[in-house]
PDB file of C-alpha atoms in Angstrom:
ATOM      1  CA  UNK A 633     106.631 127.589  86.959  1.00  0.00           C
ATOM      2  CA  UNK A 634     104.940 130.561  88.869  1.00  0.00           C
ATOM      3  CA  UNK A 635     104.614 134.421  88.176  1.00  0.00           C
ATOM      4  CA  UNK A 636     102.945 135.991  90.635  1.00  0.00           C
ATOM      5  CA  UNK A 637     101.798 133.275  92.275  1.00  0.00           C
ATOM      6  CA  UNK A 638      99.836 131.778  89.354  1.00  0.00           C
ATOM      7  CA  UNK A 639     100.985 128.881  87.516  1.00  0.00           C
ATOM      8  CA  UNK A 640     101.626 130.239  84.211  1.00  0.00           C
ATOM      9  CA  UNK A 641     104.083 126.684  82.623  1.00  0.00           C
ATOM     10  CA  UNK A 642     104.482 123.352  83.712  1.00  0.00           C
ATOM     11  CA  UNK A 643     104.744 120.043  82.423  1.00  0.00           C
ATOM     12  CA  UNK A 644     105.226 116.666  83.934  1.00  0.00           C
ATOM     13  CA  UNK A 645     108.334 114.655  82.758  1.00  0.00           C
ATOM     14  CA  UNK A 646     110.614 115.980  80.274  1.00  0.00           C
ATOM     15  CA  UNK A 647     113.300 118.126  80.112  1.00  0.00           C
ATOM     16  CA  UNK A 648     113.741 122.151  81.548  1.00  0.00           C
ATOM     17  CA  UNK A 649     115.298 124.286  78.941  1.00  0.00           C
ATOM     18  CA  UNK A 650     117.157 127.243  80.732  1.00  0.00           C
ATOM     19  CA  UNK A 651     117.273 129.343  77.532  1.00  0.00           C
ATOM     20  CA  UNK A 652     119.576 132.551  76.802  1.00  0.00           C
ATOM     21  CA  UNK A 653     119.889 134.626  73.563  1.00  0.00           C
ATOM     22  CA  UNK A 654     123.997 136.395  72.639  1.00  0.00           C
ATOM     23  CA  UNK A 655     124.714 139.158  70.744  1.00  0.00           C
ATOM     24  CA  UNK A 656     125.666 136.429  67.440  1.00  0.00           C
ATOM     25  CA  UNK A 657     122.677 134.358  67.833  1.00  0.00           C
ATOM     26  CA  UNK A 658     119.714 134.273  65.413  1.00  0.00           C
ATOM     27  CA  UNK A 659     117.678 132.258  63.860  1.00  0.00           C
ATOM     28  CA  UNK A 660     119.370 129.161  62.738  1.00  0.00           C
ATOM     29  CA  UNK A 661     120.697 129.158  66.366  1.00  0.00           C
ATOM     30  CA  UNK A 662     116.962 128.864  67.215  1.00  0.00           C
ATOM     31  CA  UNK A 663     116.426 125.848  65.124  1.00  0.00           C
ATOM     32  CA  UNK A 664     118.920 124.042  65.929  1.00  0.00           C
ATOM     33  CA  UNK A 665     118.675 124.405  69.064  1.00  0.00           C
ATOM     34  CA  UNK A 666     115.412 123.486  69.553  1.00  0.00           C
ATOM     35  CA  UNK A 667     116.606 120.763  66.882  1.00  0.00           C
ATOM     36  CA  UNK A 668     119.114 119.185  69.352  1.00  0.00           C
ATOM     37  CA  UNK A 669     116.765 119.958  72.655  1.00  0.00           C
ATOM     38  CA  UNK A 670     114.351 117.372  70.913  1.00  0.00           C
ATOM     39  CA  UNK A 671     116.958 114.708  69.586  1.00  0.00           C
ATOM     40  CA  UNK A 672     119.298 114.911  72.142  1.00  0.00           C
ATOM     41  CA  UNK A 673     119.027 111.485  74.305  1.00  0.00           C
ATOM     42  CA  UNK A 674     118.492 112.288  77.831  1.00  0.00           C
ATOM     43  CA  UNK A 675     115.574 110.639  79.167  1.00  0.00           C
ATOM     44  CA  UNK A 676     115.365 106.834  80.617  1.00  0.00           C
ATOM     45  CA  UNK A 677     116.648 104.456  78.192  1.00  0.00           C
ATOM     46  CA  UNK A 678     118.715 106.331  76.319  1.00  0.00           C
ATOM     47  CA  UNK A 679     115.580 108.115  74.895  1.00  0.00           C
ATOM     48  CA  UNK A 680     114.862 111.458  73.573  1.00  0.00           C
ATOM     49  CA  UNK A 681     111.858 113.877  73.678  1.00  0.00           C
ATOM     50  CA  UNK A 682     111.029 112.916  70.298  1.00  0.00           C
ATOM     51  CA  UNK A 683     111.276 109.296  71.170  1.00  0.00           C
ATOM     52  CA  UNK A 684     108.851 109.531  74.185  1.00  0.00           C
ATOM     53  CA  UNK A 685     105.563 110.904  72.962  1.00  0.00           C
ATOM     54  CA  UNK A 686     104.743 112.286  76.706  1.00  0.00           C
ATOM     55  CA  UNK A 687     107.827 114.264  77.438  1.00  0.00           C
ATOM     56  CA  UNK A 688     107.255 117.531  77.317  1.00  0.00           C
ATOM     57  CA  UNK A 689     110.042 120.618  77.522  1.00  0.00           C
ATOM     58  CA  UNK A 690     109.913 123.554  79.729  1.00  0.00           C
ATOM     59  CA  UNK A 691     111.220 126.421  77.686  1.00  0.00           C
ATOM     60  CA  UNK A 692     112.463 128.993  80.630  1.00  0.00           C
ATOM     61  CA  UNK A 693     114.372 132.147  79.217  1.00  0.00           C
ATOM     62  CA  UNK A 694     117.424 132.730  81.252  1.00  0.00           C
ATOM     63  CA  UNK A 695     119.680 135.916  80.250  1.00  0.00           C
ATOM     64  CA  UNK A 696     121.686 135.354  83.228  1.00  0.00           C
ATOM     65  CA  UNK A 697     123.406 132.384  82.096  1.00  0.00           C
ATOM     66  CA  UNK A 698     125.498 134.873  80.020  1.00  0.00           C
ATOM     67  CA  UNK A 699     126.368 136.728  83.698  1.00  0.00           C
ATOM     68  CA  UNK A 700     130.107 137.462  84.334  1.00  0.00           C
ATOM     69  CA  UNK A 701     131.532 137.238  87.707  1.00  0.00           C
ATOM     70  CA  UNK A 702     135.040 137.385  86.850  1.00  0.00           C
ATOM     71  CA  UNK A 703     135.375 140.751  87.723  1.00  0.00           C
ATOM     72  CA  UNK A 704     134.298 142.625  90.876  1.00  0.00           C
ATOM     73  CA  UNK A 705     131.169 141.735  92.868  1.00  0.00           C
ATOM     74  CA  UNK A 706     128.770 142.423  90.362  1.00  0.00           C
ATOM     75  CA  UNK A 707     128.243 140.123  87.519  1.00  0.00           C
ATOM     76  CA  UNK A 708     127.600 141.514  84.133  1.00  0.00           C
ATOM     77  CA  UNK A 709     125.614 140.662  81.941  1.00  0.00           C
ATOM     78  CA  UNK A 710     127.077 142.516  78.305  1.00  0.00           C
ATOM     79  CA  UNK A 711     126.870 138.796  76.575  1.00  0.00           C
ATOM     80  CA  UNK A 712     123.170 138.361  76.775  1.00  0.00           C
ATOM     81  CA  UNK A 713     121.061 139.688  73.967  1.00  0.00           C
ATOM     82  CA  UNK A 714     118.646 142.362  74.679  1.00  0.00           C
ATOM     83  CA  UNK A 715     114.793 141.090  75.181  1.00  0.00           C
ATOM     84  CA  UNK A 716     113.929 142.679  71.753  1.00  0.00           C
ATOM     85  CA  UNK A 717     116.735 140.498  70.071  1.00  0.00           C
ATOM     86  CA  UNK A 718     116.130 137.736  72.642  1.00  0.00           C
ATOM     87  CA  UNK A 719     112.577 137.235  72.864  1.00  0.00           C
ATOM     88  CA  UNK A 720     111.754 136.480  69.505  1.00  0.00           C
ATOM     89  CA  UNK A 721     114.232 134.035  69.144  1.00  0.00           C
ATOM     90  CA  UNK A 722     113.046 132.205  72.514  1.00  0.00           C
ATOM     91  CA  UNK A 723     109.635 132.167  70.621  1.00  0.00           C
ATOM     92  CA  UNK A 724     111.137 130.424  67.934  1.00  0.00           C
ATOM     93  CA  UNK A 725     112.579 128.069  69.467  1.00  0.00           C
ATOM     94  CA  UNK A 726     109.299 126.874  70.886  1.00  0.00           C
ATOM     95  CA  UNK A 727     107.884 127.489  67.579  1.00  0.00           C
ATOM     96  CA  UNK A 728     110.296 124.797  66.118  1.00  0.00           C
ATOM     97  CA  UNK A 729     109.822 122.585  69.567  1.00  0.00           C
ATOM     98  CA  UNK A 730     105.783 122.379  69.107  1.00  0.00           C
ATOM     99  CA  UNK A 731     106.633 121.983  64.952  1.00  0.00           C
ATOM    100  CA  UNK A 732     108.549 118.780  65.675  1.00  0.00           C
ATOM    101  CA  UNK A 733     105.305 117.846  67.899  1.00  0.00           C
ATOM    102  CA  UNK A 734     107.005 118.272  71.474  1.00  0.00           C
ATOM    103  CA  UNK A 735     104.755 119.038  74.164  1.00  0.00           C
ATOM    104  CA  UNK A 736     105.789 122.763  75.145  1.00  0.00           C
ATOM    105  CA  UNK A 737     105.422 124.715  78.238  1.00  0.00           C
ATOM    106  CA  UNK A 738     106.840 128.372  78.803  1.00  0.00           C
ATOM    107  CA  UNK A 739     107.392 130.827  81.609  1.00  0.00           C
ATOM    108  CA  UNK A 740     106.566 134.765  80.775  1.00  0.00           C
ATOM    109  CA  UNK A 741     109.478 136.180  78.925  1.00  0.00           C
ATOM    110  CA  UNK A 742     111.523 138.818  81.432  1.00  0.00           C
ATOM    111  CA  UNK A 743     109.028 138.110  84.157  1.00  0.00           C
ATOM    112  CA  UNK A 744     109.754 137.071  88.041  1.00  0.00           C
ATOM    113  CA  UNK A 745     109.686 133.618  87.893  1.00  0.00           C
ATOM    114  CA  UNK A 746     109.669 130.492  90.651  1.00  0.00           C
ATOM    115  CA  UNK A 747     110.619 127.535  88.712  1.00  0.00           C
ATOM    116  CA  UNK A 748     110.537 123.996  90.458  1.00  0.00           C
ATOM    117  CA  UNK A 749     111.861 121.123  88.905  1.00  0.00           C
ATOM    118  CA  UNK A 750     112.997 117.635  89.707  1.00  0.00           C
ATOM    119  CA  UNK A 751     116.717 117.012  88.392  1.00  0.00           C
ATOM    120  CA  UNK A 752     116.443 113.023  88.319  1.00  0.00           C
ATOM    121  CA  UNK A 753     119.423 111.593  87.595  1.00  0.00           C
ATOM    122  CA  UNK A 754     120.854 113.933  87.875  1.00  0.00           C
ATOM    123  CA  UNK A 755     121.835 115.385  84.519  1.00  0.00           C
ATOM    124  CA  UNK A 756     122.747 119.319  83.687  1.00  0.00           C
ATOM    125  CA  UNK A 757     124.134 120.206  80.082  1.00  0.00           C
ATOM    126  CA  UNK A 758     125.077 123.124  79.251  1.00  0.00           C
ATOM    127  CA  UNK A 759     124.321 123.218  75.193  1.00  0.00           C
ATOM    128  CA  UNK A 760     126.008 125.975  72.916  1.00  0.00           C
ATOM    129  CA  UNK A 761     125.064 126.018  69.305  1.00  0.00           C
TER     130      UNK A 761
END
């Protein structure tokens, strides 16, 4: 993951965590999110994160997954939380990650960001705790 042309994240295999923060979400949302990011059996084998010590997670906050296009030509995007509500809980979530011993890399919260990934398999989830 870039900002500015600078690598600021990256990790080699593992899982990319497009992350986004609502209005209801707090805390325990946080850990058990990053809970189920870590458990949750993905990789080759039927393994997880936590089963395969060189995994690591790529923890890339993503407000516009809570965008709206239903209406008009603009999406909205009233669901996500605001970066003062959303960013600490983002943080958290990587807190709890690195606490369970995951390897964790992170973009720059609200920043510009290129992100490159590899989706082998391919296999997309869309997880709501």
């Amino acid at each position: 993951m870039r900002v500015d042309g600078a690598v600021v994240g990256a990790i080699g295999s593992g899982l990319v965590a497009l992350v986004a923060a609502t209005h209801s979400d707090g805390p325990e949302q946080a850990r058990t999110m990053a809970r189920k990011i870590h458990e949750l059996r993905l990789l080759r084998g039927e393994r997880s994160v936590a089963d395969s010590p060189s995994a690591g997670v790529l923890v890339v906050s993503q407000f516009t997954l809570y965008g709206d296009g239903r209406r008009g030509r603009r999406p909205t995007w009233l669901a996500a939380a605001p970066g003062p509500v959303a960013e600490p809980l983002i943080d958290l979530l990587v807190s709890e990650l690195r606490g369970r011993g995951a390897t964790v890399a992170t973009g720059v919260f609200g920043a510009d960001m290129q992100v490159e990934l590899v989706n082998d398999g391919p296999v997309t989830l869309l997880l709501d705790i």
